[in-house]
Amino acid sequence: NSTEIQTECQGFAELLRPQIDMLTLNSPDEVQASMREFALDTGVATPVMSSTAKVCLSIGYRTDNMPMAIGSVMMLSALGEPAYEELLGHHLSQGFGVPERADLAVQWYQMSLTALDNGAPDIVLPEAPERREVIREATVKLASR
């Protein structure tokens, strides 16, 4: 039932609130370490946690619930899916759901680009690899603000 799933995802987002709050205050490494620790402490198997995060990510964006979407992206990143880090860069660079932090956005974008350059699967428009250069150029401009 979609209402039950949405309720579960709301609970998931509320549990992740401390990590979500870290996003604009801490380095990506610190955020990921905290998120990984949270994931391990739950006792939930990584594939199950990843699937939950993907479902909640979709619901979060569809319902304009930014804590749900951001927490889900953070979890996916921490569980070893670095292509999602691009989305954290977008949130931080544009101030969507979190206060704008260009300096941290640059770090998340760079992590994502490095992962993509090293073969991580692209989750945003994989059929348009030229996007990487656009993001790379935008990141340079963002870093010079």
mmCIF file of C-alpha atoms in Angstrom:
data_model
loop_
_atom_site.group_PDB
_atom_site.id
_atom_site.type_symbol
_atom_site.label_atom_id
_atom_site.label_comp_id
_atom_site.label_asym_id
_atom_site.label_seq_id
_atom_site.Cartn_x
_atom_site.Cartn_y
_atom_site.Cartn_z
ATOM 1 C CA ASN A 1 0.000 0.000 0.000
ATOM 2 C CA SER A 2 1.494 3.331 -1.072
ATOM 3 C CA THR A 3 0.336 5.148 2.067
ATOM 4 C CA GLU A 4 2.160 2.619 4.249
ATOM 5 C CA ILE A 5 5.322 2.949 2.157
ATOM 6 C CA GLN A 6 5.167 6.743 2.328
ATOM 7 C CA THR A 7 4.703 6.542 6.112
ATOM 8 C CA GLU A 8 7.695 4.192 6.406
ATOM 9 C CA CYS A 9 9.791 6.558 4.293
ATOM 10 C CA GLN A 10 8.756 9.489 6.486
ATOM 11 C CA GLY A 11 9.976 7.513 9.487
ATOM 12 C CA PHE A 12 13.211 6.730 7.626
ATOM 13 C CA ALA A 13 13.749 10.459 6.960
ATOM 14 C CA GLU A 14 13.094 11.312 10.608
ATOM 15 C CA LEU A 15 15.650 8.725 11.748
ATOM 16 C CA LEU A 16 18.203 10.267 9.380
ATOM 17 C CA ARG A 17 17.611 13.845 10.596
ATOM 18 C CA PRO A 18 20.921 14.045 12.557
ATOM 19 C CA GLN A 19 22.883 13.008 9.458
ATOM 20 C CA ILE A 20 20.843 15.304 7.192
ATOM 21 C CA ASP A 21 21.640 18.177 9.540
ATOM 22 C CA MET A 22 25.356 17.353 9.194
ATOM 23 C CA LEU A 23 25.259 17.858 5.420
ATOM 24 C CA THR A 24 25.730 21.627 5.600
ATOM 25 C CA LEU A 25 28.113 21.588 8.559
ATOM 26 C CA ASN A 26 30.563 18.761 7.943
ATOM 27 C CA SER A 27 32.850 17.424 5.259
ATOM 28 C CA PRO A 28 31.563 14.697 2.951
ATOM 29 C CA ASP A 29 33.869 12.181 4.669
ATOM 30 C CA GLU A 30 32.395 12.986 8.089
ATOM 31 C CA VAL A 31 28.850 12.829 6.740
ATOM 32 C CA GLN A 32 29.459 9.476 5.080
ATOM 33 C CA ALA A 33 31.129 8.042 8.178
ATOM 34 C CA SER A 34 28.138 9.040 10.306
ATOM 35 C CA MET A 35 25.691 7.632 7.771
ATOM 36 C CA ARG A 36 27.623 4.341 7.499
ATOM 37 C CA GLU A 37 27.667 4.057 11.301
ATOM 38 C CA PHE A 38 23.902 4.650 11.370
ATOM 39 C CA ALA A 39 23.360 1.995 8.685
ATOM 40 C CA LEU A 40 25.481 -0.559 10.568
ATOM 41 C CA ASP A 41 23.748 0.212 13.862
ATOM 42 C CA THR A 42 20.337 -0.559 12.358
ATOM 43 C CA GLY A 43 21.325 -4.154 11.677
ATOM 44 C CA VAL A 44 19.524 -3.961 8.326
ATOM 45 C CA ALA A 45 21.356 -5.725 5.490
ATOM 46 C CA THR A 46 23.014 -3.345 3.025
ATOM 47 C CA PRO A 47 20.950 -4.477 0.001
ATOM 48 C CA VAL A 48 17.729 -3.938 1.964
ATOM 49 C CA MET A 49 18.876 -0.508 3.185
ATOM 50 C CA SER A 50 19.863 0.438 -0.366
ATOM 51 C CA SER A 51 16.492 -0.660 -1.752
ATOM 52 C CA THR A 52 14.677 1.258 0.970
ATOM 53 C CA ALA A 53 16.711 4.377 0.229
ATOM 54 C CA LYS A 54 15.940 4.134 -3.508
ATOM 55 C CA VAL A 55 12.205 3.805 -2.881
ATOM 56 C CA CYS A 56 12.255 6.687 -0.383
ATOM 57 C CA LEU A 57 14.338 8.809 -2.761
ATOM 58 C CA SER A 58 11.682 8.428 -5.415
ATOM 59 C CA ILE A 59 8.872 9.216 -2.988
ATOM 60 C CA GLY A 60 10.798 12.153 -1.536
ATOM 61 C CA TYR A 61 11.251 13.828 -4.916
ATOM 62 C CA ARG A 62 7.732 12.957 -6.070
ATOM 63 C CA THR A 63 6.154 14.479 -2.953
ATOM 64 C CA ASP A 64 8.634 17.370 -2.655
ATOM 65 C CA ASN A 65 9.829 16.024 0.701
ATOM 66 C CA MET A 66 13.434 17.199 0.635
ATOM 67 C CA PRO A 67 14.533 15.653 3.955
ATOM 68 C CA MET A 68 13.336 12.277 2.675
ATOM 69 C CA ALA A 69 15.072 12.714 -0.688
ATOM 70 C CA ILE A 70 18.310 14.121 0.756
ATOM 71 C CA GLY A 71 18.530 11.494 3.500
ATOM 72 C CA SER A 72 17.991 8.762 0.926
ATOM 73 C CA VAL A 73 20.706 10.149 -1.355
ATOM 74 C CA MET A 74 23.084 10.424 1.588
ATOM 75 C CA MET A 75 22.396 6.807 2.523
ATOM 76 C CA LEU A 76 23.000 5.590 -1.040
ATOM 77 C CA SER A 77 26.272 7.503 -1.172
ATOM 78 C CA ALA A 78 27.399 6.071 2.165
ATOM 79 C CA LEU A 79 26.501 2.551 1.016
ATOM 80 C CA GLY A 80 28.907 2.799 -1.900
ATOM 81 C CA GLU A 81 26.821 4.296 -4.685
ATOM 82 C CA PRO A 82 28.885 7.425 -5.390
ATOM 83 C CA ALA A 83 27.039 8.584 -8.491
ATOM 84 C CA TYR A 84 24.301 9.809 -6.141
ATOM 85 C CA GLU A 85 26.758 12.343 -4.700
ATOM 86 C CA GLU A 86 26.045 14.558 -7.710
ATOM 87 C CA LEU A 87 22.535 15.065 -6.338
ATOM 88 C CA LEU A 88 23.952 16.244 -3.009
ATOM 89 C CA GLY A 89 26.057 18.729 -4.962
ATOM 90 C CA HIS A 90 22.900 20.033 -6.639
ATOM 91 C CA HIS A 91 21.057 20.385 -3.338
ATOM 92 C CA LEU A 92 23.955 22.241 -1.721
ATOM 93 C CA SER A 93 24.768 24.442 -4.712
ATOM 94 C CA GLN A 94 21.171 25.525 -5.202
ATOM 95 C CA GLY A 95 19.923 25.486 -1.620
ATOM 96 C CA PHE A 96 17.225 22.901 -2.352
ATOM 97 C CA GLY A 97 16.102 21.498 0.982
ATOM 98 C CA VAL A 98 19.271 22.658 2.755
ATOM 99 C CA PRO A 99 21.058 25.961 3.170
ATOM 100 C CA GLU A 100 23.245 26.796 0.179
ATOM 101 C CA ARG A 101 26.893 25.758 0.664
ATOM 102 C CA ALA A 102 28.882 26.132 -2.549
ATOM 103 C CA ASP A 103 32.113 24.989 -0.873
ATOM 104 C CA LEU A 104 30.597 21.675 0.196
ATOM 105 C CA ALA A 105 28.708 21.291 -3.100
ATOM 106 C CA VAL A 106 32.043 21.412 -4.933
ATOM 107 C CA GLN A 107 33.366 18.578 -2.771
ATOM 108 C CA TRP A 108 30.324 16.368 -3.445
ATOM 109 C CA TYR A 109 30.445 17.114 -7.186
ATOM 110 C CA GLN A 110 34.154 16.299 -7.313
ATOM 111 C CA MET A 111 33.620 13.010 -5.477
ATOM 112 C CA SER A 112 30.872 12.079 -7.915
ATOM 113 C CA LEU A 113 32.928 13.021 -10.965
ATOM 114 C CA THR A 114 35.903 11.017 -9.696
ATOM 115 C CA ALA A 115 33.690 7.978 -9.163
ATOM 116 C CA LEU A 116 32.134 8.324 -12.628
ATOM 117 C CA ASP A 117 35.576 8.759 -14.215
ATOM 118 C CA ASN A 118 36.619 5.540 -12.448
ATOM 119 C CA GLY A 119 33.691 3.544 -13.840
ATOM 120 C CA ALA A 120 30.832 4.048 -11.381
ATOM 121 C CA PRO A 121 27.488 3.784 -13.162
ATOM 122 C CA ASP A 122 25.907 7.149 -13.960
ATOM 123 C CA ILE A 123 22.416 7.470 -12.470
ATOM 124 C CA VAL A 124 21.526 10.825 -14.048
ATOM 125 C CA LEU A 125 21.182 10.720 -17.841
ATOM 126 C CA PRO A 126 23.699 7.916 -18.450
ATOM 127 C CA GLU A 127 23.058 8.336 -22.184
ATOM 128 C CA ALA A 128 24.573 11.859 -22.028
ATOM 129 C CA PRO A 129 28.194 11.432 -20.921
ATOM 130 C CA GLU A 130 28.945 15.016 -22.011
ATOM 131 C CA ARG A 131 27.141 16.089 -18.821
ATOM 132 C CA ARG A 132 30.301 15.277 -16.899
ATOM 133 C CA GLU A 133 32.168 18.088 -18.625
ATOM 134 C CA VAL A 134 29.301 20.497 -17.988
ATOM 135 C CA ILE A 135 29.333 19.551 -14.298
ATOM 136 C CA ARG A 136 33.131 19.793 -14.198
ATOM 137 C CA GLU A 137 32.987 23.333 -15.668
ATOM 138 C CA ALA A 138 30.143 24.348 -13.355
ATOM 139 C CA THR A 139 32.097 23.023 -10.381
ATOM 140 C CA VAL A 140 35.100 25.167 -11.305
ATOM 141 C CA LYS A 141 32.852 28.233 -11.515
ATOM 142 C CA LEU A 142 31.145 27.327 -8.249
ATOM 143 C CA ALA A 143 34.523 26.914 -6.520
ATOM 144 C CA SER A 144 35.572 30.419 -7.607
ATOM 145 C CA ARG A 145 32.534 32.111 -6.028
#
